[in-house]
Amino acid sequence: ADYNKSVEDRLTAVCEFLKSSVDYYNWVGFYFRNGDKEELKLSSFAGEPTDHTIIPFGKGICGQVAVSNKNFVVPDVKAQDNYIACSINVKSEIVVPLFLKGENIGQIDIDSHAVDPFSEEDERFLEFVNEKVAEIL
Ligand code: SME
């Protein structure tokens, strides 16, 4: 085993595991608050590279979750006005905040090519994933 894996490598492994385990998880990534700035920065991800590596608080689904501290499930991205498109193939999205010692420090973001695939089961599962990830940060 490689005990020297960096946090980023471990998060990449989590992203790849999730993407390959669930057929409607087509892009999986972690965004974290960028230092003291009011913006998110893309960390590890699995799937197509995105141009949106920096997202200001309040912008898009991710930026809204950074300020709301709440899960955001988007069954159909076409119905959202405050949305940042990363790929024309993406139809839906789920963003779940990641808390460290009660503070919203980032989020897991999942894009899907399916319309309305996300259930409360995904929300509970991704909350659990984020709790586990917080333990290795
Ligand atoms: N769609 C997101 C931007 C990030 S990409 O999905 C990777 C949003 O609206 O915040």
PDB file of C-alpha atoms and ligand atoms in Angstrom:
ATOM      1  CA  ALA A   1       0.000   0.000   0.000  1.00  0.00           C
ATOM      2  CA  ASP A   2       1.055   3.563  -0.635  1.00  0.00           C
ATOM      3  CA  TYR A   3       0.895   5.338   2.703  1.00  0.00           C
ATOM      4  CA  ASN A   4       2.298   8.530   1.176  1.00  0.00           C
ATOM      5  CA  LYS A   5      -0.592   9.269  -1.116  1.00  0.00           C
ATOM      6  CA  SER A   6      -1.499  12.931  -1.024  1.00  0.00           C
ATOM      7  CA  VAL A   7      -4.975  14.092  -0.060  1.00  0.00           C
ATOM      8  CA  GLU A   8      -5.530  15.074  -3.709  1.00  0.00           C
ATOM      9  CA  ASP A   9      -4.650  11.562  -4.875  1.00  0.00           C
ATOM     10  CA  ARG A  10      -7.017  10.058  -2.324  1.00  0.00           C
ATOM     11  CA  LEU A  11      -9.808  12.389  -3.426  1.00  0.00           C
ATOM     12  CA  THR A  12      -9.142  11.468  -7.053  1.00  0.00           C
ATOM     13  CA  ALA A  13      -9.533   7.812  -6.091  1.00  0.00           C
ATOM     14  CA  VAL A  14     -12.856   8.637  -4.391  1.00  0.00           C
ATOM     15  CA  CYS A  15     -14.049  10.483  -7.516  1.00  0.00           C
ATOM     16  CA  GLU A  16     -13.026   7.641  -9.817  1.00  0.00           C
ATOM     17  CA  PHE A  17     -14.630   5.049  -7.542  1.00  0.00           C
ATOM     18  CA  LEU A  18     -17.930   6.948  -7.435  1.00  0.00           C
ATOM     19  CA  LYS A  19     -17.955   7.636 -11.180  1.00  0.00           C
ATOM     20  CA  SER A  20     -17.309   3.980 -12.038  1.00  0.00           C
ATOM     21  CA  SER A  21     -19.772   2.652  -9.424  1.00  0.00           C
ATOM     22  CA  VAL A  22     -22.919   4.544 -10.406  1.00  0.00           C
ATOM     23  CA  ASP A  23     -23.862   4.633 -14.072  1.00  0.00           C
ATOM     24  CA  TYR A  24     -25.557   8.048 -13.854  1.00  0.00           C
ATOM     25  CA  TYR A  25     -22.548   9.670 -12.121  1.00  0.00           C
ATOM     26  CA  ASN A  26     -20.793  11.019 -15.235  1.00  0.00           C
ATOM     27  CA  TRP A  27     -18.553  13.685 -13.669  1.00  0.00           C
ATOM     28  CA  VAL A  28     -17.522  13.723 -10.020  1.00  0.00           C
ATOM     29  CA  GLY A  29     -15.420  16.436  -8.419  1.00  0.00           C
ATOM     30  CA  PHE A  30     -14.567  18.210  -5.184  1.00  0.00           C
ATOM     31  CA  TYR A  31     -14.485  21.974  -4.932  1.00  0.00           C
ATOM     32  CA  PHE A  32     -13.030  23.698  -1.851  1.00  0.00           C
ATOM     33  CA  ARG A  33     -13.015  27.252  -0.602  1.00  0.00           C
ATOM     34  CA  ASN A  34      -9.945  28.978  -2.078  1.00  0.00           C
ATOM     35  CA  GLY A  35      -8.147  30.252   1.027  1.00  0.00           C
ATOM     36  CA  ASP A  36      -9.887  33.329   2.416  1.00  0.00           C
ATOM     37  CA  LYS A  37     -11.397  34.267  -0.945  1.00  0.00           C
ATOM     38  CA  GLU A  38     -15.138  34.222  -1.594  1.00  0.00           C
ATOM     39  CA  GLU A  39     -14.677  31.569  -4.271  1.00  0.00           C
ATOM     40  CA  LEU A  40     -14.427  27.836  -4.826  1.00  0.00           C
ATOM     41  CA  LYS A  41     -11.466  26.101  -6.443  1.00  0.00           C
ATOM     42  CA  LEU A  42     -11.672  22.736  -8.193  1.00  0.00           C
ATOM     43  CA  SER A  43      -9.602  20.050  -6.471  1.00  0.00           C
ATOM     44  CA  SER A  44      -9.737  16.424  -7.613  1.00  0.00           C
ATOM     45  CA  PHE A  45     -12.214  15.163 -10.186  1.00  0.00           C
ATOM     46  CA  ALA A  46     -13.049  12.245 -12.475  1.00  0.00           C
ATOM     47  CA  GLY A  47     -14.457  12.845 -15.947  1.00  0.00           C
ATOM     48  CA  GLU A  48     -13.882  15.465 -18.619  1.00  0.00           C
ATOM     49  CA  PRO A  49     -11.707  18.436 -17.614  1.00  0.00           C
ATOM     50  CA  THR A  50     -13.732  21.616 -17.033  1.00  0.00           C
ATOM     51  CA  ASP A  51     -12.864  25.278 -17.641  1.00  0.00           C
ATOM     52  CA  HIS A  52     -14.711  26.154 -14.417  1.00  0.00           C
ATOM     53  CA  THR A  53     -11.888  25.619 -11.952  1.00  0.00           C
ATOM     54  CA  ILE A  54     -12.729  28.807 -10.024  1.00  0.00           C
ATOM     55  CA  ILE A  55     -16.359  29.598  -9.111  1.00  0.00           C
ATOM     56  CA  PRO A  56     -17.278  32.763  -7.168  1.00  0.00           C
ATOM     57  CA  PHE A  57     -19.588  32.312  -4.169  1.00  0.00           C
ATOM     58  CA  GLY A  58     -23.201  32.717  -5.322  1.00  0.00           C
ATOM     59  CA  LYS A  59     -22.522  31.773  -8.956  1.00  0.00           C
ATOM     60  CA  GLY A  60     -23.901  28.565 -10.433  1.00  0.00           C
ATOM     61  CA  ILE A  61     -25.177  25.616  -8.440  1.00  0.00           C
ATOM     62  CA  CYS A  62     -21.810  25.207  -6.713  1.00  0.00           C
ATOM     63  CA  GLY A  63     -21.520  28.857  -5.724  1.00  0.00           C
ATOM     64  CA  GLN A  64     -25.057  28.818  -4.322  1.00  0.00           C
ATOM     65  CA  VAL A  65     -24.279  25.786  -2.143  1.00  0.00           C
ATOM     66  CA  ALA A  66     -21.177  27.577  -0.842  1.00  0.00           C
ATOM     67  CA  VAL A  67     -23.496  30.183   0.721  1.00  0.00           C
ATOM     68  CA  SER A  68     -26.637  28.125   1.487  1.00  0.00           C
ATOM     69  CA  ASN A  69     -24.876  25.200   3.260  1.00  0.00           C
ATOM     70  CA  LYS A  70     -27.637  23.007   1.793  1.00  0.00           C
ATOM     71  CA  ASN A  71     -27.752  20.170  -0.706  1.00  0.00           C
ATOM     72  CA  PHE A  72     -28.824  21.297  -4.168  1.00  0.00           C
ATOM     73  CA  VAL A  73     -30.431  18.719  -6.448  1.00  0.00           C
ATOM     74  CA  VAL A  74     -31.048  19.867 -10.018  1.00  0.00           C
ATOM     75  CA  PRO A  75     -33.255  17.361 -11.895  1.00  0.00           C
ATOM     76  CA  ASP A  76     -33.036  19.359 -15.137  1.00  0.00           C
ATOM     77  CA  VAL A  77     -30.283  21.944 -15.635  1.00  0.00           C
ATOM     78  CA  LYS A  78     -32.288  23.679 -18.404  1.00  0.00           C
ATOM     79  CA  ALA A  79     -34.756  24.857 -15.753  1.00  0.00           C
ATOM     80  CA  GLN A  80     -32.023  26.725 -13.781  1.00  0.00           C
ATOM     81  CA  ASP A  81     -31.122  30.332 -14.479  1.00  0.00           C
ATOM     82  CA  ASN A  82     -28.116  30.544 -12.107  1.00  0.00           C
ATOM     83  CA  TYR A  83     -26.267  27.622 -13.644  1.00  0.00           C
ATOM     84  CA  ILE A  84     -22.761  27.236 -15.092  1.00  0.00           C
ATOM     85  CA  ALA A  85     -22.711  24.776 -18.003  1.00  0.00           C
ATOM     86  CA  CYS A  86     -19.601  22.607 -18.169  1.00  0.00           C
ATOM     87  CA  SER A  87     -20.691  20.245 -20.950  1.00  0.00           C
ATOM     88  CA  ILE A  88     -23.605  20.116 -23.364  1.00  0.00           C
ATOM     89  CA  ASN A  89     -24.127  16.467 -22.349  1.00  0.00           C
ATOM     90  CA  VAL A  90     -24.983  17.332 -18.754  1.00  0.00           C
ATOM     91  CA  LYS A  91     -28.708  17.140 -17.967  1.00  0.00           C
ATOM     92  CA  SER A  92     -28.753  17.138 -14.155  1.00  0.00           C
ATOM     93  CA  GLU A  93     -26.549  17.831 -11.170  1.00  0.00           C
ATOM     94  CA  ILE A  94     -26.246  17.272  -7.421  1.00  0.00           C
ATOM     95  CA  VAL A  95     -24.067  19.318  -5.071  1.00  0.00           C
ATOM     96  CA  VAL A  96     -23.641  18.358  -1.404  1.00  0.00           C
ATOM     97  CA  PRO A  97     -21.677  20.593   0.980  1.00  0.00           C
ATOM     98  CA  LEU A  98     -18.716  19.189   2.894  1.00  0.00           C
ATOM     99  CA  PHE A  99     -18.412  20.236   6.528  1.00  0.00           C
ATOM    100  CA  LEU A 100     -15.266  20.207   8.631  1.00  0.00           C
ATOM    101  CA  LYS A 101     -15.912  20.944  12.324  1.00  0.00           C
ATOM    102  CA  GLY A 102     -19.300  22.370  11.347  1.00  0.00           C
ATOM    103  CA  GLU A 103     -17.893  24.712   8.701  1.00  0.00           C
ATOM    104  CA  ASN A 104     -18.859  24.461   5.023  1.00  0.00           C
ATOM    105  CA  ILE A 105     -15.379  24.152   3.468  1.00  0.00           C
ATOM    106  CA  GLY A 106     -16.318  22.731   0.077  1.00  0.00           C
ATOM    107  CA  GLN A 107     -18.559  20.323  -1.729  1.00  0.00           C
ATOM    108  CA  ILE A 108     -18.893  17.264  -3.872  1.00  0.00           C
ATOM    109  CA  ASP A 109     -20.365  18.016  -7.292  1.00  0.00           C
ATOM    110  CA  ILE A 110     -21.803  15.336  -9.567  1.00  0.00           C
ATOM    111  CA  ASP A 111     -23.033  15.864 -13.121  1.00  0.00           C
ATOM    112  CA  SER A 112     -25.238  13.366 -14.924  1.00  0.00           C
ATOM    113  CA  HIS A 113     -26.193  12.788 -18.543  1.00  0.00           C
ATOM    114  CA  ALA A 114     -29.562  11.480 -17.314  1.00  0.00           C
ATOM    115  CA  VAL A 115     -32.603  13.645 -16.555  1.00  0.00           C
ATOM    116  CA  ASP A 116     -33.778  13.509 -12.919  1.00  0.00           C
ATOM    117  CA  PRO A 117     -31.652  10.551 -11.735  1.00  0.00           C
ATOM    118  CA  PHE A 118     -30.894  11.741  -8.184  1.00  0.00           C
ATOM    119  CA  SER A 119     -32.926  10.565  -5.196  1.00  0.00           C
ATOM    120  CA  GLU A 120     -32.742  11.145  -1.448  1.00  0.00           C
ATOM    121  CA  GLU A 121     -30.619   7.995  -1.364  1.00  0.00           C
ATOM    122  CA  ASP A 122     -27.940   9.843  -3.357  1.00  0.00           C
ATOM    123  CA  GLU A 123     -28.159  12.761  -0.935  1.00  0.00           C
ATOM    124  CA  ARG A 124     -27.733  10.520   2.154  1.00  0.00           C
ATOM    125  CA  PHE A 125     -24.955   8.546   0.446  1.00  0.00           C
ATOM    126  CA  LEU A 126     -23.009  11.657  -0.607  1.00  0.00           C
ATOM    127  CA  GLU A 127     -23.435  13.210   2.856  1.00  0.00           C
ATOM    128  CA  PHE A 128     -21.846  10.017   4.215  1.00  0.00           C
ATOM    129  CA  VAL A 129     -19.032  10.187   1.633  1.00  0.00           C
ATOM    130  CA  ASN A 130     -18.325  13.809   2.615  1.00  0.00           C
ATOM    131  CA  GLU A 131     -18.234  12.917   6.333  1.00  0.00           C
ATOM    132  CA  LYS A 132     -15.637  10.241   5.564  1.00  0.00           C
ATOM    133  CA  VAL A 133     -13.657  12.586   3.302  1.00  0.00           C
ATOM    134  CA  ALA A 134     -13.619  15.245   6.062  1.00  0.00           C
ATOM    135  CA  GLU A 135     -11.779  12.715   8.246  1.00  0.00           C
ATOM    136  CA  ILE A 136      -8.819  12.562   5.836  1.00  0.00           C
ATOM    137  CA  LEU A 137      -8.473  16.316   5.262  1.00  0.00           C
TER     138      LEU A 137
HETATM  139  N1  SME B   1     -22.522  23.222 -13.094  1.00  0.00           N
HETATM  140  C1  SME B   1     -21.799  23.780 -11.984  1.00  0.00           C
HETATM  141  C2  SME B   1     -20.403  24.169 -12.370  1.00  0.00           C
HETATM  142  C3  SME B   1     -19.402  23.102 -12.145  1.00  0.00           C
HETATM  143  S1  SME B   1     -19.425  21.914 -13.379  1.00  0.00           S
HETATM  144  O1  SME B   1     -20.711  21.138 -13.215  1.00  0.00           O
HETATM  145  C4  SME B   1     -18.162  20.818 -13.183  1.00  0.00           C
HETATM  146  C5  SME B   1     -22.531  24.960 -11.417  1.00  0.00           C
HETATM  147  O2  SME B   1     -23.532  25.421 -11.980  1.00  0.00           O
HETATM  148  O3  SME B   1     -22.093  25.475 -10.381  1.00  0.00           O
END
